[in-house]
XYZ file of C-alpha atoms in Angstrom:
581
model
C 61.900 -87.328 -97.305
C 59.501 -84.909 -98.598
C 60.823 -85.280 -101.844
C 60.697 -89.031 -102.188
C 57.046 -89.090 -100.921
C 56.127 -86.824 -103.600
C 57.993 -88.974 -106.263
C 56.249 -92.137 -104.936
C 52.743 -90.331 -105.005
C 53.542 -89.241 -108.837
C 54.393 -92.689 -109.829
C 51.673 -94.278 -108.139
C 49.132 -91.486 -110.082
C 50.848 -92.552 -113.186
C 50.505 -96.235 -113.007
C 47.285 -96.845 -110.874
C 45.039 -96.594 -114.566
C 46.730 -99.575 -116.257
C 47.524 -101.567 -112.751
C 44.103 -101.457 -111.795
C 42.424 -101.331 -115.391
C 40.714 -98.344 -114.484
C 38.740 -96.586 -117.100
C 40.295 -93.889 -119.231
C 39.958 -90.529 -117.517
C 37.498 -87.993 -119.185
C 39.561 -84.922 -117.341
C 43.085 -84.123 -116.635
C 44.635 -85.574 -113.224
C 46.692 -83.471 -110.825
C 48.558 -84.331 -107.917
C 48.371 -83.319 -104.188
C 50.221 -80.359 -104.976
C 48.297 -79.121 -108.167
C 50.608 -80.426 -110.688
C 49.292 -82.335 -114.112
C 50.292 -85.974 -114.016
C 47.880 -87.191 -116.552
C 45.840 -85.844 -119.598
C 42.766 -87.985 -121.193
C 43.152 -89.560 -124.578
C 40.727 -87.981 -126.754
C 40.283 -90.296 -129.653
C 39.974 -88.744 -133.195
C 36.375 -89.121 -134.725
C 36.639 -90.542 -138.485
C 33.823 -88.163 -139.568
C 33.547 -87.768 -143.246
C 34.277 -84.190 -145.150
C 31.461 -85.128 -147.715
C 27.519 -85.415 -147.006
C 25.623 -88.234 -148.239
C 24.075 -85.779 -150.442
C 27.210 -84.227 -151.665
C 28.928 -87.691 -152.585
C 25.871 -89.072 -154.441
C 25.632 -85.719 -156.226
C 29.463 -85.934 -157.153
C 28.704 -89.515 -158.248
C 25.607 -88.592 -160.539
C 27.615 -85.729 -162.470
C 30.225 -88.003 -163.517
C 30.357 -88.491 -167.369
C 30.126 -91.985 -167.925
C 27.280 -92.292 -165.032
C 25.544 -89.275 -166.362
C 25.239 -90.753 -169.459
C 23.854 -94.056 -168.606
C 21.335 -93.019 -165.591
C 20.081 -90.241 -167.959
C 18.753 -92.900 -170.087
C 16.015 -93.892 -167.554
C 13.219 -91.892 -166.102
C 14.304 -89.767 -163.124
C 10.572 -90.512 -161.459
C 11.918 -94.477 -161.340
C 15.272 -94.132 -160.176
C 16.282 -94.133 -156.488
C 20.298 -93.691 -154.905
C 21.777 -94.247 -151.984
C 25.232 -93.504 -150.555
C 27.306 -95.276 -147.226
C 30.238 -93.999 -145.879
C 33.027 -96.877 -145.701
C 35.372 -95.488 -142.689
C 38.510 -97.899 -143.678
C 38.665 -97.096 -147.075
C 37.537 -93.271 -146.436
C 35.051 -92.844 -149.121
C 31.482 -93.301 -149.995
C 29.958 -96.068 -151.787
C 26.917 -94.679 -154.173
C 24.409 -97.058 -155.652
C 21.688 -96.387 -157.925
C 18.361 -98.247 -158.587
C 15.787 -97.947 -161.519
C 12.194 -99.335 -160.300
C 11.925 -101.670 -162.815
C 15.538 -102.545 -164.140
C 17.148 -102.962 -160.547
C 20.612 -101.833 -159.769
C 21.954 -99.441 -162.666
C 25.147 -98.070 -161.225
C 27.326 -98.150 -158.746
C 30.789 -96.667 -157.816
C 32.928 -95.121 -155.249
C 33.645 -91.366 -154.387
C 36.819 -90.364 -152.214
C 35.900 -88.462 -149.133
C 38.591 -86.212 -149.339
C 39.226 -85.113 -153.291
C 35.727 -85.829 -154.072
C 36.963 -87.801 -156.937
C 34.860 -90.726 -158.560
C 37.616 -93.381 -158.075
C 35.178 -96.285 -159.443
C 31.996 -96.088 -161.890
C 30.266 -98.994 -162.886
C 27.068 -98.767 -165.048
C 24.732 -101.360 -167.069
C 26.506 -104.898 -167.158
C 29.597 -103.960 -165.047
C 27.387 -103.272 -162.111
C 26.419 -107.422 -161.452
C 29.489 -108.866 -163.324
C 32.968 -107.909 -162.404
C 34.268 -109.606 -165.573
C 32.467 -106.830 -167.258
C 34.965 -104.190 -166.006
C 37.911 -104.429 -167.853
C 40.417 -105.077 -164.789
C 43.869 -105.276 -166.320
C 45.127 -109.185 -166.758
C 41.891 -110.564 -165.463
C 42.010 -113.256 -168.331
C 45.385 -114.362 -169.697
C 47.714 -112.314 -167.644
C 49.509 -108.962 -168.402
C 51.828 -110.005 -170.475
C 50.034 -112.100 -173.122
C 47.306 -108.977 -173.088
C 50.223 -106.423 -173.937
C 50.186 -105.158 -177.568
C 53.517 -106.491 -178.077
C 53.066 -110.037 -177.076
C 49.536 -110.176 -178.450
C 49.884 -108.803 -181.953
C 53.414 -110.525 -182.148
C 51.235 -113.574 -182.143
C 49.141 -112.426 -184.605
C 51.995 -111.531 -186.575
C 53.335 -114.782 -186.476
C 50.101 -116.451 -187.188
C 49.728 -114.671 -190.616
C 53.164 -114.800 -191.616
C 53.384 -118.599 -191.212
C 49.923 -119.595 -192.775
C 49.292 -116.214 -195.478
C 49.642 -117.089 -199.130
C 51.647 -114.525 -200.175
C 51.328 -115.184 -203.918
C 47.557 -114.705 -203.938
C 46.967 -112.100 -201.110
C 43.388 -111.445 -202.236
C 42.523 -115.120 -201.657
C 39.634 -116.228 -199.563
C 41.448 -118.245 -197.403
C 43.988 -115.359 -196.578
C 40.412 -113.614 -195.754
C 39.587 -116.516 -193.417
C 42.976 -116.080 -191.543
C 42.112 -112.431 -190.901
C 38.824 -113.110 -189.738
C 40.038 -115.565 -187.120
C 42.351 -112.679 -185.809
C 39.570 -110.000 -186.108
C 38.155 -111.141 -182.818
C 41.042 -108.904 -181.331
C 39.170 -105.772 -181.822
C 36.112 -107.307 -179.819
C 38.594 -108.135 -177.283
C 40.026 -104.707 -177.317
C 36.484 -103.002 -176.491
C 36.291 -106.096 -173.572
C 39.413 -105.129 -171.889
C 38.154 -101.247 -172.252
C 34.771 -102.436 -170.112
C 32.575 -101.919 -173.468
C 30.289 -104.863 -173.193
C 27.871 -103.924 -175.805
C 30.278 -102.750 -178.628
C 32.347 -106.106 -177.682
C 29.600 -108.215 -177.835
C 28.308 -106.770 -180.843
C 31.917 -107.157 -182.592
C 31.682 -110.855 -181.818
C 29.160 -111.809 -184.061
C 29.982 -110.949 -187.887
C 33.271 -112.996 -187.436
C 31.369 -116.195 -186.260
C 28.669 -115.339 -189.060
C 31.385 -115.149 -191.862
C 32.990 -118.312 -190.507
C 29.757 -120.154 -190.211
C 29.027 -119.435 -193.990
C 32.381 -120.117 -194.987
C 32.325 -123.262 -193.463
C 29.172 -124.150 -195.405
C 30.375 -122.921 -198.616
C 33.490 -125.002 -198.041
C 31.140 -128.246 -197.553
C 29.540 -127.291 -201.011
C 32.521 -125.993 -203.368
C 35.434 -127.546 -201.830
C 38.510 -125.731 -200.358
C 40.128 -122.473 -201.825
C 43.024 -123.414 -204.136
C 46.072 -121.854 -202.724
C 49.726 -121.498 -204.124
C 52.408 -123.772 -203.201
C 53.622 -123.279 -199.741
C 56.113 -120.556 -199.025
C 57.620 -121.758 -196.114
C 59.295 -124.791 -195.962
C 57.829 -127.533 -193.437
C 60.795 -127.867 -191.259
C 60.722 -123.895 -190.637
C 56.855 -124.419 -189.409
C 57.743 -127.491 -187.298
C 60.547 -125.759 -185.535
C 58.426 -122.313 -185.127
C 55.864 -124.695 -183.432
C 58.352 -126.135 -181.203
C 59.525 -123.164 -180.468
C 56.160 -121.263 -179.870
C 54.833 -124.249 -177.540
C 57.792 -123.980 -175.185
C 57.141 -120.069 -175.143
C 53.416 -120.600 -174.556
C 54.422 -122.732 -171.580
C 56.550 -120.049 -170.332
C 54.132 -117.616 -170.512
C 51.570 -119.779 -168.427
C 54.183 -120.625 -165.669
C 55.432 -117.062 -165.424
C 52.288 -114.598 -165.820
C 49.046 -116.470 -165.477
C 46.238 -116.436 -163.590
C 43.393 -119.140 -162.770
C 39.858 -117.971 -163.453
C 36.735 -119.434 -161.781
C 36.485 -122.587 -164.811
C 39.990 -123.740 -163.849
C 39.544 -123.636 -159.969
C 36.176 -125.384 -160.212
C 37.641 -128.270 -162.041
C 40.298 -128.590 -159.611
C 37.882 -128.917 -156.751
C 36.022 -131.356 -158.942
C 38.836 -133.515 -158.986
C 39.449 -133.071 -155.521
C 35.961 -134.117 -154.901
C 36.181 -136.959 -157.268
C 39.788 -138.162 -155.581
C 38.030 -138.450 -151.927
C 35.030 -140.319 -153.205
C 32.164 -138.061 -153.862
C 31.081 -136.414 -157.083
C 31.492 -132.949 -158.021
C 27.601 -132.183 -158.272
C 26.188 -130.708 -155.234
C 29.483 -130.809 -153.763
C 31.047 -127.121 -154.386
C 32.319 -125.119 -151.524
C 29.828 -122.668 -150.343
C 29.352 -119.632 -148.581
C 25.629 -119.665 -146.970
C 26.011 -119.562 -143.257
C 29.204 -121.510 -142.717
C 31.804 -120.770 -140.408
C 34.268 -117.894 -142.194
C 37.555 -119.311 -141.552
C 39.723 -116.483 -144.093
C 40.836 -113.074 -144.268
C 38.959 -110.387 -146.037
C 39.496 -109.377 -149.552
C 40.013 -105.879 -150.665
C 36.026 -105.622 -150.826
C 35.630 -106.724 -147.383
C 34.180 -110.525 -148.127
C 35.389 -113.507 -146.687
C 35.231 -116.089 -149.214
C 36.485 -119.081 -147.185
C 34.199 -121.152 -145.187
C 34.522 -124.343 -143.078
C 32.845 -126.542 -145.606
C 30.682 -130.090 -144.593
C 34.181 -132.005 -144.917
C 35.616 -130.214 -142.244
C 38.223 -127.987 -144.822
C 38.674 -124.234 -144.979
C 37.964 -123.824 -148.712
C 37.010 -120.692 -150.687
C 33.674 -120.758 -152.268
C 32.974 -121.505 -156.007
C 29.360 -122.603 -155.389
C 28.356 -122.717 -159.430
C 31.452 -124.254 -160.270
C 29.613 -127.742 -161.094
C 28.180 -126.751 -164.292
C 30.471 -128.500 -166.941
C 30.464 -132.203 -167.904
C 31.900 -134.930 -165.646
C 35.131 -134.947 -168.153
C 35.897 -131.365 -167.226
C 36.578 -132.771 -163.478
C 37.902 -136.538 -164.340
C 40.740 -134.672 -166.959
C 41.913 -132.836 -163.689
C 42.368 -135.910 -161.645
C 45.978 -136.859 -162.415
C 47.011 -133.153 -161.705
C 45.415 -133.469 -158.276
C 47.217 -136.678 -157.472
C 50.740 -134.803 -158.099
C 50.190 -131.412 -156.962
C 47.016 -131.445 -154.470
C 44.779 -128.727 -153.506
C 45.353 -126.500 -150.088
C 41.312 -125.694 -150.327
C 42.134 -122.058 -151.112
C 41.694 -120.278 -154.178
C 45.581 -119.853 -154.244
C 48.165 -120.422 -157.471
C 46.733 -124.061 -157.965
C 49.458 -125.921 -160.001
C 46.923 -128.427 -160.309
C 44.852 -125.955 -162.886
C 48.132 -124.914 -164.619
C 49.515 -128.277 -165.541
C 46.174 -129.658 -166.943
C 45.860 -126.685 -168.888
C 49.189 -126.859 -170.126
C 48.962 -130.335 -170.896
C 45.962 -130.269 -172.921
C 47.257 -127.587 -174.657
C 50.413 -129.680 -175.889
C 47.991 -132.684 -176.447
C 45.996 -130.959 -178.683
C 49.166 -129.284 -180.641
C 50.462 -133.484 -181.006
C 46.700 -134.283 -182.135
C 46.830 -131.730 -184.948
C 49.997 -133.260 -185.987
C 48.570 -136.328 -186.441
C 45.533 -135.468 -188.194
C 47.755 -133.287 -190.427
C 50.096 -135.901 -191.574
C 47.101 -138.753 -191.860
C 45.267 -136.346 -194.243
C 47.182 -133.835 -195.936
C 50.869 -134.870 -195.608
C 53.733 -132.911 -193.975
C 52.509 -129.728 -194.785
C 49.218 -129.941 -193.032
C 51.236 -132.044 -190.349
C 53.045 -129.007 -189.860
C 50.854 -125.953 -190.724
C 47.440 -127.144 -188.266
C 49.778 -127.571 -185.027
C 51.263 -124.137 -186.173
C 47.840 -122.532 -186.476
C 47.092 -123.343 -183.053
C 50.323 -122.872 -181.694
C 50.279 -119.302 -182.888
C 46.882 -118.252 -182.187
C 46.486 -115.794 -179.468
C 42.956 -117.028 -178.368
C 44.604 -120.368 -177.643
C 46.994 -119.110 -175.131
C 44.248 -117.138 -173.907
C 42.527 -120.480 -172.790
C 46.034 -121.772 -171.675
C 47.014 -118.222 -169.327
C 43.259 -118.360 -167.989
C 43.998 -121.732 -167.035
C 40.516 -123.163 -168.119
C 39.184 -126.429 -169.169
C 38.383 -125.095 -172.678
C 41.303 -126.991 -174.524
C 39.971 -130.322 -173.467
C 36.745 -130.707 -175.747
C 38.722 -129.762 -178.866
C 41.735 -132.170 -178.065
C 39.231 -134.730 -177.453
C 37.690 -133.826 -180.875
C 40.778 -133.525 -182.938
C 42.044 -137.382 -181.561
C 38.473 -138.634 -182.576
C 38.682 -136.611 -185.846
C 41.931 -138.375 -186.308
C 40.458 -141.850 -185.538
C 37.438 -140.774 -188.001
C 37.754 -144.140 -190.014
C 37.004 -145.737 -186.821
C 33.606 -146.390 -185.741
C 34.330 -147.270 -182.111
C 37.250 -144.638 -181.773
C 34.933 -141.937 -183.197
C 32.298 -142.517 -181.105
C 34.236 -142.671 -177.937
C 36.456 -139.730 -178.111
C 32.949 -137.630 -179.387
C 31.479 -139.012 -176.113
C 34.442 -137.819 -173.866
C 34.293 -134.320 -176.034
C 30.399 -133.927 -175.634
C 30.803 -134.806 -171.909
C 33.451 -132.075 -171.244
C 31.298 -129.228 -173.190
C 27.861 -130.068 -174.049
C 28.541 -128.149 -177.350
C 30.026 -131.387 -179.042
C 26.752 -133.591 -178.281
C 25.425 -131.440 -181.245
C 27.929 -133.442 -183.124
C 26.496 -136.683 -182.867
C 24.471 -136.766 -185.864
C 27.129 -135.759 -188.223
C 29.852 -137.827 -186.810
C 27.503 -140.823 -186.889
C 27.005 -140.579 -190.513
C 30.328 -140.315 -191.723
C 31.487 -143.717 -193.987
C 29.339 -145.560 -196.171
C 25.883 -144.191 -195.914
C 23.922 -147.711 -196.224
C 26.292 -149.435 -193.486
C 24.220 -150.107 -190.704
C 26.726 -151.659 -188.693
C 29.094 -148.633 -189.104
C 26.650 -146.739 -187.285
C 26.015 -149.200 -184.638
C 29.630 -149.457 -183.873
C 29.693 -145.735 -183.406
C 26.654 -145.491 -181.357
C 28.400 -148.377 -179.161
C 31.381 -146.456 -178.690
C 29.416 -143.582 -177.719
C 27.862 -145.506 -175.318
C 31.062 -146.708 -173.753
C 32.509 -143.248 -173.568
C 29.419 -142.279 -171.854
C 29.559 -144.889 -169.396
C 33.177 -144.287 -168.777
C 32.218 -140.477 -168.071
C 29.572 -140.797 -165.323
C 30.780 -144.068 -163.102
C 31.133 -140.938 -160.583
C 27.776 -140.922 -160.122
C 28.438 -144.372 -158.318
C 30.218 -142.746 -155.976
C 27.227 -141.454 -154.407
C 24.380 -143.871 -152.041
C 21.618 -143.229 -154.498
C 22.815 -143.023 -158.251
C 19.602 -141.694 -159.502
C 19.468 -139.036 -157.320
C 22.986 -138.250 -158.146
C 21.704 -137.997 -161.946
C 19.102 -135.733 -161.207
C 21.594 -133.478 -158.991
C 23.580 -133.394 -162.267
C 20.776 -132.331 -164.560
C 20.070 -129.762 -162.439
C 23.110 -128.084 -161.666
C 24.235 -128.518 -165.464
C 21.581 -128.441 -168.147
C 18.894 -126.988 -165.709
C 20.795 -123.942 -164.954
C 22.506 -123.086 -167.668
C 19.361 -123.253 -169.779
C 18.235 -120.305 -167.713
C 20.809 -118.095 -167.183
C 21.190 -114.867 -167.795
C 24.091 -113.219 -169.153
C 25.126 -109.594 -170.953
C 28.010 -111.458 -172.766
C 25.476 -112.160 -176.084
C 22.891 -110.367 -177.887
C 20.157 -112.672 -176.534
C 20.789 -111.493 -172.741
C 20.393 -107.546 -173.410
C 16.480 -107.499 -172.356
C 17.253 -106.020 -168.980
C 18.830 -103.213 -170.630
C 15.959 -102.781 -173.459
C 14.810 -99.715 -171.219
C 17.839 -97.537 -172.121
C 17.635 -98.261 -175.676
C 19.741 -101.583 -175.975
C 17.743 -104.199 -178.462
C 16.005 -107.023 -176.783
C 16.415 -110.079 -179.147
C 15.387 -112.456 -176.154
C 12.771 -113.573 -178.620
C 14.356 -114.510 -181.494
C 16.912 -116.722 -179.669
C 14.519 -119.927 -179.718
C 14.291 -119.453 -183.275
C 18.038 -119.217 -183.824
C 18.283 -122.549 -181.553
C 15.485 -124.164 -183.522
C 17.617 -123.427 -186.567
C 20.817 -124.912 -185.020
C 19.201 -128.214 -183.976
C 17.673 -128.463 -187.663
C 21.069 -128.107 -189.096
C 22.395 -130.616 -186.854
C 19.923 -133.400 -187.446
C 20.306 -132.408 -191.263
C 23.987 -133.001 -191.319
C 22.941 -137.001 -190.823
C 21.617 -136.894 -194.292
C 23.645 -134.467 -196.113
C 26.210 -134.692 -197.367
C 25.003 -138.271 -198.451
C 28.725 -139.063 -198.592
C 30.780 -137.214 -196.489
C 34.579 -136.552 -197.079
C 36.705 -135.375 -194.260
C 36.873 -132.143 -195.512
C 33.416 -131.833 -195.487
C 33.107 -133.518 -192.041
C 35.547 -131.160 -190.616
C 33.734 -127.892 -192.222
C 30.454 -129.107 -191.031
C 32.083 -130.200 -187.584
C 33.416 -126.334 -187.287
C 29.925 -125.039 -188.415
C 27.685 -126.746 -186.114
C 30.298 -125.602 -182.811
C 30.249 -122.042 -184.345
C 26.304 -122.001 -185.108
C 26.215 -123.240 -180.782
C 28.172 -120.227 -179.895
C 26.113 -118.104 -181.860
C 22.914 -119.248 -179.936
C 24.987 -119.342 -176.622
C 23.414 -116.730 -173.880
C 26.585 -116.430 -172.507
C 29.645 -116.462 -175.211
C 33.082 -115.683 -174.585
C 36.387 -115.429 -175.992
C 37.645 -118.842 -174.673
C 35.409 -120.645 -176.860
C 36.868 -119.507 -179.961
C 39.485 -122.874 -179.490
C 36.564 -125.110 -179.513
C 36.052 -124.382 -183.185
C 39.644 -123.446 -184.601
C 41.214 -126.857 -185.266
C 38.169 -127.554 -187.677
C 38.166 -124.101 -189.320
C 41.689 -124.415 -189.802
C 41.725 -127.975 -191.664
C 38.914 -126.774 -193.778
C 41.168 -123.471 -194.761
C 44.509 -125.116 -194.947
C 43.578 -128.617 -196.642
C 43.643 -129.343 -200.252
C 40.940 -131.379 -202.123
C 43.935 -133.536 -203.944
C 44.637 -135.940 -200.953
C 43.000 -139.419 -201.176
C 40.044 -140.098 -198.997
C 41.018 -142.336 -196.420
C 38.881 -145.971 -196.028
C 36.621 -146.001 -193.343
C 36.650 -149.331 -191.502
C 33.111 -151.127 -191.372
């Protein structure tokens, strides 16, 4: 009996805390006989091993950080460090009184190893940090596949009988952007940007030269047409496979999917992108502890992309068919609509280049032009990033194919211009094609351009006040892009001028003025344009636009590629087509 009572007392003593929800004891508990029945739980405090001063010192002594921060005056710099108990490391930030934040990174608390070190443009721009596969996916950026594209491009198009020809140099320059991209992938933005300008300047000069002197004489084709055509078909399938198997959707493609969803549900994209702000969170934290998903004013839980409405309306309308088939979950997930649209316009461009080549150059050019697009790694870079950057060149290619029709030329130029605004600079050039004195031709072109514009901007009437919608469109597109800042051009380096980086921002307006003047001049010169001259000057104007951009990127190379390829590969022995009245 005595043993039974003791056992009951022991069970009661152990069960009491959970049954009565009493606080966890802070000292040992004994029964009536003095036996230990419970010990308090003593949580282990997550105390950092490093001090704030030590973590900061380790970070500042990192070679990369020291080289960058050392360019600033010590009297103007401050720093701070904060311990992250979840990651068990320190986040260290360095500021300059005038330049703002100049370095950030992380130091492992246990090993004292600097695990992240971001300086200069890498502080504010994640895309400047050289994350593997961030653009184009890991497979495309692998040396084997990327250099394989380059090798096939050259093998199919080089003039092997005249290896020192200007045509061969042109083809090599088109691929030389790969050197700049290599530095970009390594996170060396100043080197990558600097190396992008010489190829663009060379190609601009070459397009003007071809306009004046005509195409470079080339030897007879080495490869038969059927082989180039077969390789193009194979490459097209390979490109689709790369996109489906190993590609990602960056913010550009995501924005277009959002815009398509907005249009399909009766509102324009401008001013209606998913935001964060003070909206209710509805998703999980990412690796940096940030929650992108918010409950929007439409009641949906959506991933934020607040600046996704900076493109022309066609950049969103073109995604509506894909949205109708695949829909959108509201999250930044696999986004099949973006994949389908990117693949579709990639194939449409290939088909359009075949039509252009067959019409203006015969069977060889009809095979060479689509092959040049399919074999160029930068067009696949667009496809694998699933952006909207193939839409504008696709529309321009079809407008070029219909160049002898003022209506068709005007409509397609309007569609292209209201996708990416660079194409609007082509209006004087394309308006002047045909008989110089034929006013009716220019009137038909203007009517076609107006019709195409109206076909783009019907989405403004989805809003209760179309005039207000037009103002929102202007503010969210032109108004924002004109004043944006970016380290991805030589014009946006003023913020780094304090540490020896050249500040060329004051020269940018001069470059823009020269571009606009050149665009207007093409209306008058050459007086009677050939198709070859139209292609060369189209490429020149698009390259000139990119040379003046504050935010330039490799995704823009396909904008001018079809017209540069035409100017480089075409011959001058084809009869000039007759323009319709």
